[in-house]
Coordinates of C-alpha atoms and ligand atoms in Angstrom, one line a residue:
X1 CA 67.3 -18.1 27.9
X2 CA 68.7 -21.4 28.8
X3 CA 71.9 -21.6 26.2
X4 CA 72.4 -25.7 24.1
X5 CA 74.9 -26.3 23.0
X6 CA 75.5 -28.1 19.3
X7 CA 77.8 -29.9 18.0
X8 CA 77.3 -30.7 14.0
X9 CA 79.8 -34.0 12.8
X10 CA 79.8 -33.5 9.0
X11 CA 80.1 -30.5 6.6
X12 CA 79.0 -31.7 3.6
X13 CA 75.5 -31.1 1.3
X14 CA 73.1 -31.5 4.3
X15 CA 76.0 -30.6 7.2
X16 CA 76.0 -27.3 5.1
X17 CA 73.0 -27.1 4.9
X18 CA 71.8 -27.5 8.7
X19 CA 74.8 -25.0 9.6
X20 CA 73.6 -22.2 7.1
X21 CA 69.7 -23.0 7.9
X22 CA 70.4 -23.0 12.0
X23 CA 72.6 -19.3 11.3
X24 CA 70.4 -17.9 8.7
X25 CA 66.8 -18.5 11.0
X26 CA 68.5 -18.6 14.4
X27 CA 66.2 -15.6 15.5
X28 CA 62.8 -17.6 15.0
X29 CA 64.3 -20.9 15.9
X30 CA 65.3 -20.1 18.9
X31 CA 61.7 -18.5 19.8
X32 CA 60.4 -22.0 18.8
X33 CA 62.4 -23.8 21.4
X34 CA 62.5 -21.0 23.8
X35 CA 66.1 -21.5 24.3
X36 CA 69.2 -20.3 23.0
X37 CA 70.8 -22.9 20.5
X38 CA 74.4 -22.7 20.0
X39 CA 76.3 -24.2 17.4
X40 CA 79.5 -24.9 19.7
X41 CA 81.6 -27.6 17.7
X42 CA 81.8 -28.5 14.1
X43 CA 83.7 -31.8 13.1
X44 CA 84.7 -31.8 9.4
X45 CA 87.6 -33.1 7.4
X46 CA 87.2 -30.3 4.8
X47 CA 85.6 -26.8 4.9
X48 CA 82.2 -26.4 2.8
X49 CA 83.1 -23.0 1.1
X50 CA 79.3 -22.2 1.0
X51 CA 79.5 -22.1 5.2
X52 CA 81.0 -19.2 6.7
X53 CA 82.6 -21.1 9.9
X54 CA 85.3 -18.5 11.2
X55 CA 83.5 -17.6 14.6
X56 CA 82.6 -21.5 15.6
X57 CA 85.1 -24.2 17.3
X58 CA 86.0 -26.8 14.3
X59 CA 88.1 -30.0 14.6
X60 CA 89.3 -32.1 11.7
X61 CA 88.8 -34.9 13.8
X62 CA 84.5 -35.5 14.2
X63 CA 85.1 -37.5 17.3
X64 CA 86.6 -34.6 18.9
X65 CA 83.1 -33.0 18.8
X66 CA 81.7 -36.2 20.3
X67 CA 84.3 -35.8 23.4
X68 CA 83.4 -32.0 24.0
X69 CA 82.1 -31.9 27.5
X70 CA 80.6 -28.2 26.2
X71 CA 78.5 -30.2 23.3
X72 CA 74.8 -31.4 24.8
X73 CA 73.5 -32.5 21.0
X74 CA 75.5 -34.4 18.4
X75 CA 73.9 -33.7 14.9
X76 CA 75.6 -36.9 12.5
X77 CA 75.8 -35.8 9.2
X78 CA 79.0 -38.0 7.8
X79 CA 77.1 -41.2 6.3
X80 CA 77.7 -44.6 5.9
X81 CA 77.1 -47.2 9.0
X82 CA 80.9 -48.0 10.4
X83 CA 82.5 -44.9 11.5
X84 CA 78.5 -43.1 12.0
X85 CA 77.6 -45.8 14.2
X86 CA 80.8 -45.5 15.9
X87 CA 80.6 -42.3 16.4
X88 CA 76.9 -41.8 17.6
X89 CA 77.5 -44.9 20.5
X90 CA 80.5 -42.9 21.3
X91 CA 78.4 -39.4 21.7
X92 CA 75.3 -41.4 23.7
X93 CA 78.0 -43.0 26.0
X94 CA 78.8 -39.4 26.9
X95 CA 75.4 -38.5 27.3
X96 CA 74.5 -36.3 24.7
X97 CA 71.6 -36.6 22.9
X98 CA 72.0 -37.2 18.9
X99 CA 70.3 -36.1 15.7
X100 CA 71.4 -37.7 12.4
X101 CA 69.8 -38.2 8.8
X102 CA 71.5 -41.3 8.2
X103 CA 68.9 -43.3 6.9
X104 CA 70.7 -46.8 6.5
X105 CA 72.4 -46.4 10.1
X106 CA 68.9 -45.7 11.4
X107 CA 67.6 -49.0 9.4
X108 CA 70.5 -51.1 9.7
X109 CA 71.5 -50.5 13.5
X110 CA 68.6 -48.5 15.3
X111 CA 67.6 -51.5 17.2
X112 CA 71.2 -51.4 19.4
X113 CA 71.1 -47.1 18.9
X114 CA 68.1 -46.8 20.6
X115 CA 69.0 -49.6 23.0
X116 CA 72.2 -47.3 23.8
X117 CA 70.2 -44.0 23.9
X118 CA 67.3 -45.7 26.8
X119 CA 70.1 -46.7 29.0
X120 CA 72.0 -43.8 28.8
X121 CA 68.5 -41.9 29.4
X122 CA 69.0 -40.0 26.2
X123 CA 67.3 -39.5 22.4
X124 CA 68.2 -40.4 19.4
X125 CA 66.3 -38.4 16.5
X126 CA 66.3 -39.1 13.0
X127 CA 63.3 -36.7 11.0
X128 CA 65.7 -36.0 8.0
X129 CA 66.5 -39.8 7.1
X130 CA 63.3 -40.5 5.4
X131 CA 61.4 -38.2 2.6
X132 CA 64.5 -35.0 3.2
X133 CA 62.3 -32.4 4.9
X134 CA 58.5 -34.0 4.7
X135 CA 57.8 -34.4 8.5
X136 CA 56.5 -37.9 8.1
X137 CA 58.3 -39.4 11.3
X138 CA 56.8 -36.7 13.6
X139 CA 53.3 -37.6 11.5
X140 CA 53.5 -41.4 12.3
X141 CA 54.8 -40.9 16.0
X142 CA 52.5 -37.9 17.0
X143 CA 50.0 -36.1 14.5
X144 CA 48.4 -40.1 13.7
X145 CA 49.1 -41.5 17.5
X146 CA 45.2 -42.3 17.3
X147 CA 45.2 -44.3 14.7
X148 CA 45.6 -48.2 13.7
X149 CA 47.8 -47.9 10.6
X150 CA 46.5 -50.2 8.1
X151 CA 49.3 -49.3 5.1
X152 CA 51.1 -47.0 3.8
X153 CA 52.9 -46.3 0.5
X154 CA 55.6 -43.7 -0.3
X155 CA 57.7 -42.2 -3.5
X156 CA 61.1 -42.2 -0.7
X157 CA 63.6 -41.9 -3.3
X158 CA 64.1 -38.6 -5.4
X159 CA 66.3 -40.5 -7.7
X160 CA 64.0 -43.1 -9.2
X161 CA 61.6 -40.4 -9.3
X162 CA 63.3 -37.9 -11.1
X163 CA 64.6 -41.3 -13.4
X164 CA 60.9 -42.6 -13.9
X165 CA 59.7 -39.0 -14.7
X166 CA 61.9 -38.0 -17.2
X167 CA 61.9 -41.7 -19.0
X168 CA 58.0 -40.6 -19.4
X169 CA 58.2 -37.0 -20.2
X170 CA 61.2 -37.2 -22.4
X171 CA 61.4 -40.9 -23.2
X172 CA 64.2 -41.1 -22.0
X173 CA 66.8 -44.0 -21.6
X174 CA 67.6 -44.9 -17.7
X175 CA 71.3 -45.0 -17.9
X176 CA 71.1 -41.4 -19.4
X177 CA 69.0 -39.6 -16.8
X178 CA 70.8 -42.0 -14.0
X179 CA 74.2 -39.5 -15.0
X180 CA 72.0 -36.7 -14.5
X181 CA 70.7 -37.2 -11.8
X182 CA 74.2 -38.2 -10.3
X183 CA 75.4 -34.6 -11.7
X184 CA 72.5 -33.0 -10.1
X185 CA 73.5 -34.6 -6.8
X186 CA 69.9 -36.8 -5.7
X187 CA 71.8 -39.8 -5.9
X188 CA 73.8 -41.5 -3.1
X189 CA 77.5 -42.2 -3.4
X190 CA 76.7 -45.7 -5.0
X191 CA 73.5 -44.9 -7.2
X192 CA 73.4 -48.5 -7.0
X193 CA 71.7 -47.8 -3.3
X194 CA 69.1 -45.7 -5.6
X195 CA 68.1 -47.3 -8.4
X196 CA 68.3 -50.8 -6.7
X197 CA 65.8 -49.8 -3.9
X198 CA 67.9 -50.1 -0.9
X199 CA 67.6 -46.4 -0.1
X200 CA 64.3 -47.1 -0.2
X201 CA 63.9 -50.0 1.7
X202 CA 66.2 -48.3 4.1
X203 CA 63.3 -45.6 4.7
X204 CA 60.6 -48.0 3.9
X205 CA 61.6 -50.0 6.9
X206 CA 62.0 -46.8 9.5
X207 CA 57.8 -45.9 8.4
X208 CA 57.1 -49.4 8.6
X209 CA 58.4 -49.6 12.3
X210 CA 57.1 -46.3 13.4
X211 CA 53.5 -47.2 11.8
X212 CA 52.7 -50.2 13.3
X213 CA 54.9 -50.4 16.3
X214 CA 57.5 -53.2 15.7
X215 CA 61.1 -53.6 15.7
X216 CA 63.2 -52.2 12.7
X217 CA 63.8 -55.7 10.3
X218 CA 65.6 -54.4 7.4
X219 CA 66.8 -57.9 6.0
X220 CA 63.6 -58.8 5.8
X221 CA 62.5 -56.3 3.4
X222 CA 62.0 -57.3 -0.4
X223 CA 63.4 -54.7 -2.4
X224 CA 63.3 -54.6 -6.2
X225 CA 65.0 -51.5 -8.2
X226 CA 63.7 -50.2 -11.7
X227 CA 66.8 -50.7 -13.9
X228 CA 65.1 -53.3 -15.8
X229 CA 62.0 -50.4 -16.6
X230 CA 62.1 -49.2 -20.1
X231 CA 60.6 -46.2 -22.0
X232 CA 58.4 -48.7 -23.3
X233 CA 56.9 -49.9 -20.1
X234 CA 56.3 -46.0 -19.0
X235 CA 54.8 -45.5 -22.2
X236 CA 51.8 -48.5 -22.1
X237 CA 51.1 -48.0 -18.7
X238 CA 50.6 -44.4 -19.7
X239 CA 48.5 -45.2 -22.5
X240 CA 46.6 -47.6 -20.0
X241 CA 45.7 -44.8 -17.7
X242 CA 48.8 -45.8 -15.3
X243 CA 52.0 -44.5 -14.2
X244 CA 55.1 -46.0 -12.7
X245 CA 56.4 -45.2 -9.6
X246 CA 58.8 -46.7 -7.5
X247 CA 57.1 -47.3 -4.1
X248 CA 57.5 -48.9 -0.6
X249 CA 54.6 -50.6 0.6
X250 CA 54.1 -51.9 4.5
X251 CA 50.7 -53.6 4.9
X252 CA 49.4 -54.7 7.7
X253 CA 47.3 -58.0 7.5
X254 CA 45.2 -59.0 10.1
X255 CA 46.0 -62.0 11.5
X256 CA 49.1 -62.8 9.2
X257 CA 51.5 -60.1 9.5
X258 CA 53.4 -57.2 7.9
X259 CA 54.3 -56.7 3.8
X260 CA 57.1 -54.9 3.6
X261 CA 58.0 -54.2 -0.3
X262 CA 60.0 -52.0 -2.8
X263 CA 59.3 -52.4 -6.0
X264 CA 58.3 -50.6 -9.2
X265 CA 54.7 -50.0 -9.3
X266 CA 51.7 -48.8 -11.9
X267 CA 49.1 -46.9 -9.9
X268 CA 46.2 -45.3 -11.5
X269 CA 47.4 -41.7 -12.8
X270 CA 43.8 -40.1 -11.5
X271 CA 45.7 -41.0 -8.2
X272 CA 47.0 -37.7 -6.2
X273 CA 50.6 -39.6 -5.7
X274 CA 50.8 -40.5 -9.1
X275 CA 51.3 -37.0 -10.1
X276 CA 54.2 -36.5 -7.9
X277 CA 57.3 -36.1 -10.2
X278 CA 61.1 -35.5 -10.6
X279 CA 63.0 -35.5 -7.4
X280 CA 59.7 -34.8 -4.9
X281 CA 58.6 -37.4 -2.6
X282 CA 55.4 -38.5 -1.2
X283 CA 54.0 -40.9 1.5
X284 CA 50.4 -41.9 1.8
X285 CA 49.6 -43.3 5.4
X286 CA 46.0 -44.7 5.5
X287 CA 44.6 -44.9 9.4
X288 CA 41.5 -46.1 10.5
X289 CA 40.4 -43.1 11.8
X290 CA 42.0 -40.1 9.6
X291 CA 41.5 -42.2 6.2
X292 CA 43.7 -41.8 3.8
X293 CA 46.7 -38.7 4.2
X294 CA 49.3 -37.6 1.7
X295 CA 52.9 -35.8 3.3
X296 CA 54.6 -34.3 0.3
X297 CA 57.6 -32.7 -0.4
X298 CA 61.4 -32.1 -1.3
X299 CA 62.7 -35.7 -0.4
X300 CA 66.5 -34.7 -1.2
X301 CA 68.7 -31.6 -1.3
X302 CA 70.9 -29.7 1.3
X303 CA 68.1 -27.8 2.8
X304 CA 65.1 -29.3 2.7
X305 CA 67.0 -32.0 4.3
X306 CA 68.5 -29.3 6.7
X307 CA 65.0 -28.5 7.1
X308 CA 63.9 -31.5 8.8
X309 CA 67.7 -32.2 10.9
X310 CA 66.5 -28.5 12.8
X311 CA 63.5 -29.4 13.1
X312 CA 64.8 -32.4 15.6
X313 CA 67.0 -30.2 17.2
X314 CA 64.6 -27.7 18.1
X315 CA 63.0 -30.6 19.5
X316 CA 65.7 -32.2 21.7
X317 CA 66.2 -28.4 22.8
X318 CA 63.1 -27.4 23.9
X319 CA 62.7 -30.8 25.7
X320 CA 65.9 -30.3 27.6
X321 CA 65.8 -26.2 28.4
X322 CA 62.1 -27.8 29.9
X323 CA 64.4 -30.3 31.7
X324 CA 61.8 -33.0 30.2
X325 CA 62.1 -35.9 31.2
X326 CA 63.3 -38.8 29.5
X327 CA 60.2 -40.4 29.7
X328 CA 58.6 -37.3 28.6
X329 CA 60.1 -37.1 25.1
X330 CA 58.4 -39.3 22.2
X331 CA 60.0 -42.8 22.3
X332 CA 62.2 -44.0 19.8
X333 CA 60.1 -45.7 17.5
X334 CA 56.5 -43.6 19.0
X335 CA 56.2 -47.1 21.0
X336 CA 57.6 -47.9 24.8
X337 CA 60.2 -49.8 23.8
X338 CA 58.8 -53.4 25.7
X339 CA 55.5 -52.9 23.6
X340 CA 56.8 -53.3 20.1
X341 CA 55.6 -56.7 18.6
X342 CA 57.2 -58.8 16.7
X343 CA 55.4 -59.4 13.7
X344 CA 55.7 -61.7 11.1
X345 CA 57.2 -60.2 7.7
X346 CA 55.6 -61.8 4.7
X347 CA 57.2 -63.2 1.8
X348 CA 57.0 -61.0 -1.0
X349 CA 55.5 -64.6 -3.2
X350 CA 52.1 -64.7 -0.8
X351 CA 51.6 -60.9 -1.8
X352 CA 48.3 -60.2 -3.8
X353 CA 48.7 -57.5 -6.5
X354 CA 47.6 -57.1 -9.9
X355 CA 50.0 -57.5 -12.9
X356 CA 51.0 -55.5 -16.2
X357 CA 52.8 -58.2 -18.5
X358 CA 53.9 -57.4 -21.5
X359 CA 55.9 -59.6 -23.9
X360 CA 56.5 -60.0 -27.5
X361 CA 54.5 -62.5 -29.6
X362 CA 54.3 -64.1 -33.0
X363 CA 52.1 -63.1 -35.3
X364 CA 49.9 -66.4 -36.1
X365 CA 46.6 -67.6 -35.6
X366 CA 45.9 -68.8 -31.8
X367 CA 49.3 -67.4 -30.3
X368 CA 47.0 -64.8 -28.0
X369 CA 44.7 -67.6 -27.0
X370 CA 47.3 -69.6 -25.8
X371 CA 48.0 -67.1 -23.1
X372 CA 44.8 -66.1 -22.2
X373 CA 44.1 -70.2 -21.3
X374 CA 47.0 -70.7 -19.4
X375 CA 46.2 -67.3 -17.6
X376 CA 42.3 -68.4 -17.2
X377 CA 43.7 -71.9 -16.2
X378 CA 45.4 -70.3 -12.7
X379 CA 42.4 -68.6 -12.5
X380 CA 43.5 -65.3 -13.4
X381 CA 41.4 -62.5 -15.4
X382 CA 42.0 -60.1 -17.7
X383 CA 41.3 -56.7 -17.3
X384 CA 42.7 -55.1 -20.2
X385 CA 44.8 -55.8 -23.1
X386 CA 46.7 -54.1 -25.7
X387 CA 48.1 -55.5 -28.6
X388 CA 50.4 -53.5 -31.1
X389 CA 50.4 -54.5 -35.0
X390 CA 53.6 -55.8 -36.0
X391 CA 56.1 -53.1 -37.3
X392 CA 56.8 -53.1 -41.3
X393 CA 58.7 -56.1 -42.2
X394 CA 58.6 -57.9 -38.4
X395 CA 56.5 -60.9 -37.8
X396 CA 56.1 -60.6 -33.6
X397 CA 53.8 -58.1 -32.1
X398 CA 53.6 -56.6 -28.5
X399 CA 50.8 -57.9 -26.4
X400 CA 50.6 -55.4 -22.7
X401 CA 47.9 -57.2 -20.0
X402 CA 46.4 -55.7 -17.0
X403 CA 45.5 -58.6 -14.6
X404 CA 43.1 -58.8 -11.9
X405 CA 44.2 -59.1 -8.3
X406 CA 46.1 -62.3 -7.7
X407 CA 48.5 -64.2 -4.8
X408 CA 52.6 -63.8 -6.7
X409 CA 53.2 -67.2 -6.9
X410 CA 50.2 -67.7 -9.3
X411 CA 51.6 -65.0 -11.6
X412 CA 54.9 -66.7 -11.6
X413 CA 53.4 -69.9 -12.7
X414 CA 51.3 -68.9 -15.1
X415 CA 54.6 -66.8 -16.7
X416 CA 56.4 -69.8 -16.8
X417 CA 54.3 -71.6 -18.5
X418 CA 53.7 -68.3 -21.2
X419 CA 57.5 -67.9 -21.4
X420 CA 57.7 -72.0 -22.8
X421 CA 55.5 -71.3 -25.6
X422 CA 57.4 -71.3 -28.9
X423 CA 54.9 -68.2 -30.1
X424 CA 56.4 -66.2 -26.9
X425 CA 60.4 -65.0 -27.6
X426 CA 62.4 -63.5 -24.2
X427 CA 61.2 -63.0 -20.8
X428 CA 57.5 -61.6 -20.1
X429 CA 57.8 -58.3 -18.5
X430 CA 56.0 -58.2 -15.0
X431 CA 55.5 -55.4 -12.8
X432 CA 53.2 -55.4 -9.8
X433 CA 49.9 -52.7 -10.1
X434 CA 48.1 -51.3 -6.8
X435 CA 45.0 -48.6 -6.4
X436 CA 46.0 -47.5 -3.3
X437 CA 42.5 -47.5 -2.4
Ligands
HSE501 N1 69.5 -40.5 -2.8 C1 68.4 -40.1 -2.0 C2 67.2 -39.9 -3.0 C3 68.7 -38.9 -1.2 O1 67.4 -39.8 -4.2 O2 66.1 -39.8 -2.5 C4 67.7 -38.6 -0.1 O3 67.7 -39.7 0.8

């Protein structure tokens, strides 16, 4: 069998993990790709004491692996977006095809990557950088090639989840399940990148791309995290026959362009993604033809991440022991690259949702009908509403709305006119609902 050779830049949770997957399963692997894949060259700045490394090449210096004529496939695992993206134009200059799971370099600099890649007549792959090992990418590029995407929502951060989950299980308090979770390892480096939805939007903005065929925009995304969510929140949605989840949306809208959204999010609980919990992800794609689907799985974690990063390389390995052609492989973004259009992103304020408001009220005669006028006056309807009796000794009560469907710049009128009542203390709490219908 033809022998590739592979060189792995990173040694860390999922560089360890690809190493010890690729040696453990090497046997049936290399039966899938019908070659003989060789780990040649590892680039790491540390060992991993849980990878036994004595009988491969390793430099402390990653871009020696990038510089080894021997090395035909660069797998990225380092992170971050200076020294990775310096690094993977380095190993495409030399003509070696690369595999990473790095998310925000994918999002952030993809457009130039795959630019590189075309005219150096090589691939870039990137399975493992959204949802860990759920093949979702190879879904949107190959198993729903027939298909008109019209949206797709996804649970593409374990962190939030796991965060959400337990604040509803346990109640909770964020900051205290955040530490976990950091302890646990789900979280990024920053957990800011978590629990602020940029991880998120990183991912959201790769699906959004591959689904519906248009360049990767990732400033354009609007991203809202959930550490404003309290047990509180979790709890009425609950008792509403809701649950929150922190989701990325991409909609297409005919004849007006693309939504692309993080935010947190109460979907009905009888909803199969709503029952996804802890640190598992899940991405619903709705096509045209297929209907709705559901990918679910680990979304984090040094194998199931590993999981997905062999997966590409079997790929890029089988493609070149065929000799494949460059045309032959799957393009970048499941598009030729000249066909991707340039939609319009829309802003996040034109978006048509339904709300959950809740916000604390005083207890007097005609507070509650002051809000439902200036609700019915911008033409929005109620759908539900809960109102709490006021604890011993306190003289405001909790009122918790369900809205119908309305455009975001409505709602945020209508809330500042609630919010300059004198019966209406703080802020309202808002938070976008969707059936996923
Ligand atoms: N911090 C990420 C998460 C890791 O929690 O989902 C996987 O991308």
């Amino acid at each position: 069998m033809k022998r590739i050779n592979i060189g792995i830049c990173g040694l860390g949770t999922v560089g360890g993990g690809t190493f010890n997957v690729l040696t453990r399963n090497l046997v049936d692997i290399n039966s899938r790709a019908q070659c003989d894949i060789h780990i040649a060259h590892v680039g790491a700045r540390r060992d991993n004491p849980a990878c036994d490394t004595s009988e491969v090449q390793l430099s402390r210096d990653i871009f020696n692996v990038v510089a080894d004529p021997e090395v035909d496939v660069v797998v990225e695992l380092i992170g971050g977006t200076d020294v990775a993206r310096q690094l993977v134009l380095n190993a495409l200059d030399n003509g070696k095809h690369v595999v990473t799971a790095n998310k925000a370099l994918i999002a952030e600099h993809g457009s130039e990557l795959f630019e590189r890649a075309e005219n150096n007549g090589v691939t870039i792959s990137y399975e493992a950088a959204v949802a860990g090992g759920i093949p979702i990418i190879s879904a949107l590029r190959e198993g729903l090639a027939a298909n008109k995407i019209e949206w797709l929502a996804g649970i593409i951060n374990g962190t939030t989840n796991f965060i959400l989950t337990e604040m509803r299980d346990k109640g909770r308090e964020f900051a205290d399940v955040l530490a976990e979770a950091q302890a646990l390892g789900y979280a990024e480096a920053d957990p800011t990148f978590d629990v602020e939805g940029i991880d998120a939007a990183h991912k959201l903005v790769i699906l959004a791309s591959l689904a519906f065929g248009m360049p990767l925009q990732y400033n354009k995304v609007s991203c809202e995290g959930i550490s404003d969510i309290e047990p509180a929140d979790v709890a009425y949605a609950s008792e509403l026959g809701y649950r929150i989840k922190h989701l990325g949306i991409a909609r297409f809208i005919e004849g007006q362009g693309i939504e692309l959204r993080v935010h947190p999010t109460l979907i009905p609980a009888s909803r199969l993604i709503a029952n996804v919990d802890g640190v598992m992800n899940a991405v619903v794609v709705k096509g045209d033809a297929v209907g709705p689907t559901l990918f679910y799985g680990a979304g984090a974690g040094a194998e199931p991440t590993a999981s997905a990063v062999v997966a590409d390389i079997v790929r890029v390995a089988r493609n070149l022991a065929g000799e494949s052609t460059l045309q032959a492989m799957v393009p970048s973004l499941g598009y030729a690259s000249d066909a991707l259009e340039d939609y319009s992103i829309l802003p996040i304020d034109a978006a048509e949702t339904a709300f959950y408001l809740r916000m604390s009220l005083e207890d007097k005669p005609g507070a509650l009908s002051q809000i439902t006028q200036i609700l019915s006056d911008e033409g929005i309807s109620i759908e539900a509403l809960i109102q709490k009796e006021p604890h011993e000794g306190e003289t405001r009560v909790q009122v918790i709305l369900l809205t119908n469907r309305v455009i975001e710049n409505q709602m945020i009128e209508a809330i500042k006119k609630i919010e300059e009542l004198e019966s209406v203390s703080g802020s309202v709490i808002r938070i976008r609902v969707e059936t996923l219908k």
